[in-house]
CSV table of C-alpha atoms in Angstrom, one decimal:
chain,number,residue,atom,x,y,z
A,162,UNK,CA,-72.5,84.9,304.5
A,163,UNK,CA,-71.9,82.8,301.8
A,164,UNK,CA,-70.1,85.9,300.1
A,165,UNK,CA,-67.5,86.5,303.0
A,166,UNK,CA,-66.7,83.4,304.0
A,167,UNK,CA,-66.0,82.6,300.2
A,168,UNK,CA,-63.5,85.9,300.2
A,169,UNK,CA,-62.1,84.4,303.6
A,170,UNK,CA,-61.3,81.3,301.8
A,171,UNK,CA,-59.7,82.9,298.9
A,172,UNK,CA,-58.1,85.2,300.7
A,173,UNK,CA,-55.8,82.6,302.9
A,174,UNK,CA,-55.8,80.5,299.6
A,175,UNK,CA,-53.4,83.3,297.8
A,176,UNK,CA,-51.9,83.8,301.5
A,177,UNK,CA,-50.0,80.5,301.7
A,178,UNK,CA,-49.5,80.0,298.1
A,179,UNK,CA,-47.5,83.6,298.8
A,180,UNK,CA,-46.0,81.6,302.0
A,181,UNK,CA,-44.9,78.6,299.6
A,182,UNK,CA,-42.6,80.5,297.2
A,183,UNK,CA,-40.0,80.1,297.8
A,184,UNK,CA,-39.8,76.4,299.6
A,185,UNK,CA,-36.4,74.0,300.0
A,186,UNK,CA,-37.7,71.1,298.3
A,187,UNK,CA,-37.1,69.5,302.1
A,188,UNK,CA,-40.1,72.5,303.8
A,189,UNK,CA,-41.7,70.6,301.3
A,190,UNK,CA,-40.8,67.0,302.2
A,191,UNK,CA,-41.2,67.5,305.4
A,192,UNK,CA,-43.7,66.1,308.2
A,193,UNK,CA,-46.4,68.0,308.5
A,194,UNK,CA,-49.0,68.5,311.2
A,195,UNK,CA,-51.7,66.5,309.2
A,196,UNK,CA,-50.5,62.5,310.6
A,197,UNK,CA,-48.6,60.7,307.4
A,198,UNK,CA,-48.8,63.5,304.6
A,199,UNK,CA,-45.8,66.1,303.7
A,200,UNK,CA,-46.6,69.5,303.4
A,201,UNK,CA,-46.2,69.1,299.6
A,202,UNK,CA,-49.5,66.0,300.3
A,203,UNK,CA,-50.7,68.3,302.5
A,204,UNK,CA,-51.5,71.6,299.5
A,205,UNK,CA,-52.3,68.8,297.4
A,206,UNK,CA,-55.0,67.8,299.3
A,207,UNK,CA,-56.8,71.5,299.3
A,208,UNK,CA,-55.3,71.3,296.2
A,209,UNK,CA,-58.0,68.2,295.9
A,210,UNK,CA,-60.9,70.1,297.9
A,211,UNK,CA,-61.3,72.9,295.5
A,212,UNK,CA,-61.4,70.8,292.7
A,213,UNK,CA,-64.3,68.3,293.3
A,214,UNK,CA,-68.1,69.0,293.3
A,215,UNK,CA,-70.3,66.9,295.5
A,216,UNK,CA,-70.6,64.3,292.1
A,217,UNK,CA,-66.2,63.5,292.1
A,218,UNK,CA,-66.2,63.6,295.9
A,219,UNK,CA,-69.2,61.4,296.1
A,220,UNK,CA,-67.9,58.9,292.4
A,221,UNK,CA,-64.0,58.1,295.1
A,222,UNK,CA,-66.6,57.0,298.4
A,223,UNK,CA,-67.7,54.4,296.4
A,224,UNK,CA,-64.7,53.6,294.4
A,225,UNK,CA,-63.2,53.2,297.8
A,226,UNK,CA,-66.1,51.6,299.7
A,227,UNK,CA,-66.3,54.0,301.8
A,228,UNK,CA,-63.0,54.6,302.9
A,229,UNK,CA,-62.4,58.1,303.0
A,230,UNK,CA,-58.9,58.2,304.1
A,231,UNK,CA,-58.3,56.2,301.0
A,232,UNK,CA,-60.5,58.6,299.1
A,233,UNK,CA,-58.5,61.4,300.1
A,234,UNK,CA,-54.7,59.8,299.6
A,235,UNK,CA,-56.7,58.2,296.2
A,236,UNK,CA,-58.1,62.3,295.6
A,237,UNK,CA,-54.5,64.3,296.8
A,238,UNK,CA,-52.5,61.5,294.2
A,239,UNK,CA,-53.9,63.6,291.4
A,240,UNK,CA,-53.0,67.0,292.2
A,241,UNK,CA,-49.9,66.1,293.3
A,242,UNK,CA,-48.0,67.4,289.7
A,243,UNK,CA,-44.6,66.3,288.4
A,244,UNK,CA,-42.7,68.2,291.0
A,245,UNK,CA,-43.4,70.4,293.8
A,246,UNK,CA,-44.0,74.3,291.5
A,247,UNK,CA,-46.6,72.3,290.0
A,248,UNK,CA,-48.3,71.1,293.1
A,249,UNK,CA,-48.6,74.3,294.2
A,250,UNK,CA,-49.7,75.1,290.9
A,251,UNK,CA,-52.0,73.2,290.7
A,252,UNK,CA,-53.3,75.6,294.2
A,253,UNK,CA,-52.4,78.5,292.7
A,254,UNK,CA,-54.9,77.2,289.5
A,255,UNK,CA,-57.5,77.3,292.4
A,256,UNK,CA,-57.0,80.1,294.2
A,257,UNK,CA,-61.0,81.0,294.3
A,258,UNK,CA,-62.7,77.9,293.1
A,259,UNK,CA,-66.4,77.7,295.2
A,260,UNK,CA,-66.1,74.2,294.4
A,261,UNK,CA,-66.6,72.0,296.7
A,262,UNK,CA,-67.6,69.0,298.6
A,263,UNK,CA,-71.0,68.3,300.1
A,264,UNK,CA,-70.0,70.7,303.4
A,265,UNK,CA,-70.8,74.0,304.6
A,266,UNK,CA,-68.9,77.3,303.4
A,267,UNK,CA,-67.8,76.7,306.7
A,268,UNK,CA,-66.5,74.2,306.8
A,269,UNK,CA,-64.3,74.5,303.5
A,270,UNK,CA,-62.8,78.4,305.2
A,271,UNK,CA,-61.9,75.0,308.1
A,272,UNK,CA,-59.5,72.8,305.0
A,273,UNK,CA,-58.1,76.6,304.4
A,274,UNK,CA,-56.8,77.9,307.5
A,275,UNK,CA,-56.4,74.7,309.2
A,276,UNK,CA,-54.2,72.7,306.7
A,277,UNK,CA,-52.4,75.9,306.6
A,278,UNK,CA,-50.7,76.1,309.9
A,279,UNK,CA,-50.1,71.7,309.3
A,280,UNK,CA,-48.1,73.6,306.8
A,281,UNK,CA,-46.7,76.6,308.5
A,282,UNK,CA,-46.1,75.4,311.8
A,283,UNK,CA,-43.5,72.7,311.5
A,284,UNK,CA,-41.7,75.2,308.6
A,285,UNK,CA,-41.3,78.0,311.3
A,286,UNK,CA,-44.0,80.4,309.4
A,287,UNK,CA,-46.1,82.3,311.3
A,288,UNK,CA,-49.4,83.9,309.6
A,289,UNK,CA,-51.5,86.7,311.8
A,290,UNK,CA,-54.9,85.3,310.7
A,291,UNK,CA,-57.8,87.3,311.1
A,292,UNK,CA,-60.2,87.7,314.7
A,293,UNK,CA,-63.2,87.5,311.9
A,294,UNK,CA,-61.7,83.8,310.6
A,295,UNK,CA,-61.0,82.5,313.3
A,296,UNK,CA,-63.9,83.3,315.3
A,297,UNK,CA,-65.8,81.7,313.2
A,298,UNK,CA,-63.7,78.4,313.2
A,299,UNK,CA,-64.1,78.0,316.7
A,300,UNK,CA,-67.0,79.2,316.4
A,301,UNK,CA,-68.1,76.5,313.7
A,302,UNK,CA,-66.4,73.8,315.3
A,303,UNK,CA,-67.1,74.5,319.1
A,304,UNK,CA,-70.9,73.6,317.6
A,305,UNK,CA,-70.1,70.5,314.6
A,306,UNK,CA,-68.3,66.9,314.9
A,307,UNK,CA,-69.0,66.7,311.3
A,308,UNK,CA,-65.4,66.8,310.0
A,309,UNK,CA,-64.0,66.5,312.8
A,310,UNK,CA,-65.3,65.4,317.0
A,311,UNK,CA,-64.5,68.9,318.0
A,312,UNK,CA,-67.4,69.9,319.1
A,313,UNK,CA,-67.1,66.3,321.2
A,314,UNK,CA,-63.8,67.3,322.6
A,315,UNK,CA,-65.3,71.0,323.5
A,316,UNK,CA,-68.3,69.8,325.1
A,317,UNK,CA,-69.0,70.4,329.2
A,318,UNK,CA,-66.5,73.2,328.8
A,319,UNK,CA,-65.8,76.5,329.2
A,320,UNK,CA,-63.9,77.2,325.6
A,321,UNK,CA,-62.8,81.0,326.1
A,322,UNK,CA,-60.4,83.3,323.0
A,323,UNK,CA,-57.5,85.8,324.5
A,324,UNK,CA,-57.2,87.8,321.7
A,325,UNK,CA,-61.1,88.2,320.3
A,326,UNK,CA,-64.9,88.3,321.8
A,327,UNK,CA,-65.6,83.9,321.2
A,328,UNK,CA,-66.5,82.4,324.5
A,329,UNK,CA,-68.7,79.0,324.2
A,330,UNK,CA,-69.9,76.3,326.5
A,331,UNK,CA,-70.1,76.0,330.7
A,332,UNK,CA,-68.5,74.5,332.4
A,333,UNK,CA,-64.3,74.0,333.7
A,334,UNK,CA,-62.6,76.4,331.3
A,335,UNK,CA,-60.0,76.7,328.3
A,336,UNK,CA,-58.1,79.2,327.3
A,337,UNK,CA,-55.6,80.4,324.6
A,338,UNK,CA,-55.7,82.1,321.4
A,339,UNK,CA,-58.6,81.4,319.3
A,340,UNK,CA,-56.3,79.8,316.9
A,341,UNK,CA,-54.6,77.6,318.9
A,342,UNK,CA,-58.7,76.8,320.3
A,343,UNK,CA,-59.1,76.2,316.9
A,344,UNK,CA,-56.1,73.8,316.1
A,345,UNK,CA,-57.1,72.1,319.1
A,346,UNK,CA,-59.9,71.6,318.6
A,347,UNK,CA,-59.1,69.9,315.2
A,348,UNK,CA,-57.3,67.7,317.0
A,349,UNK,CA,-53.9,69.4,316.7
A,350,UNK,CA,-52.2,68.2,320.0
A,351,UNK,CA,-48.8,70.8,319.4
A,352,UNK,CA,-50.8,73.7,319.9
A,353,UNK,CA,-52.3,72.7,323.9
A,354,UNK,CA,-49.6,73.9,325.1
A,355,UNK,CA,-50.5,77.3,324.1
A,356,UNK,CA,-53.5,77.0,326.2
A,357,UNK,CA,-53.9,77.7,330.1
A,358,UNK,CA,-57.7,76.6,332.4
A,359,UNK,CA,-58.8,74.1,334.8
A,360,UNK,CA,-61.3,72.2,331.8
A,361,UNK,CA,-57.4,72.1,330.5
A,362,UNK,CA,-56.3,68.8,331.4
A,363,UNK,CA,-59.9,67.1,330.2
A,364,UNK,CA,-59.5,68.5,327.1
A,365,UNK,CA,-56.3,68.0,325.9
A,366,UNK,CA,-57.2,64.2,327.2
A,367,UNK,CA,-60.0,63.8,324.7
């Protein structure tokens, strides 16, 4: 199972890198959907996630006295490079890296897809993500609060994908594309208008 997840991760990293080749400076500086970070900083964050093993990650957590936001900021700053071209080069260098923090492999797939959308959406890019990858992520995020409180957002609701076979939970329904469900579960409010159902008001309020 992990081998297939890594294949999906590598494919998403490669697709994102290809999308960014012709980015302008204005696009690199654009605010991403990841609050407080530019497009270029999100890419550096992805590079850090594929570069720092558990020992390095935990050392950073200790150094920042368990301030996880500070740790994220420090790690991505190391991967920004001299300019945007260098940031992209560093990301390409870890395209097939299996290095990760002490998190499940599926969480790394989540990083690859969710942060790619953090970059693509505000810069007008679109990707037809594999339904397999999105379905795996929808199942993961709807059942786990490890990375973000996504399971808490889904609790007591029935989530249903309109473009795949993902369904989970019971109660008032929230329906939409698998991508919109994944992104909304991870706190990206920009995707909420793409959802519908009698459970949407409760879901959005969370």
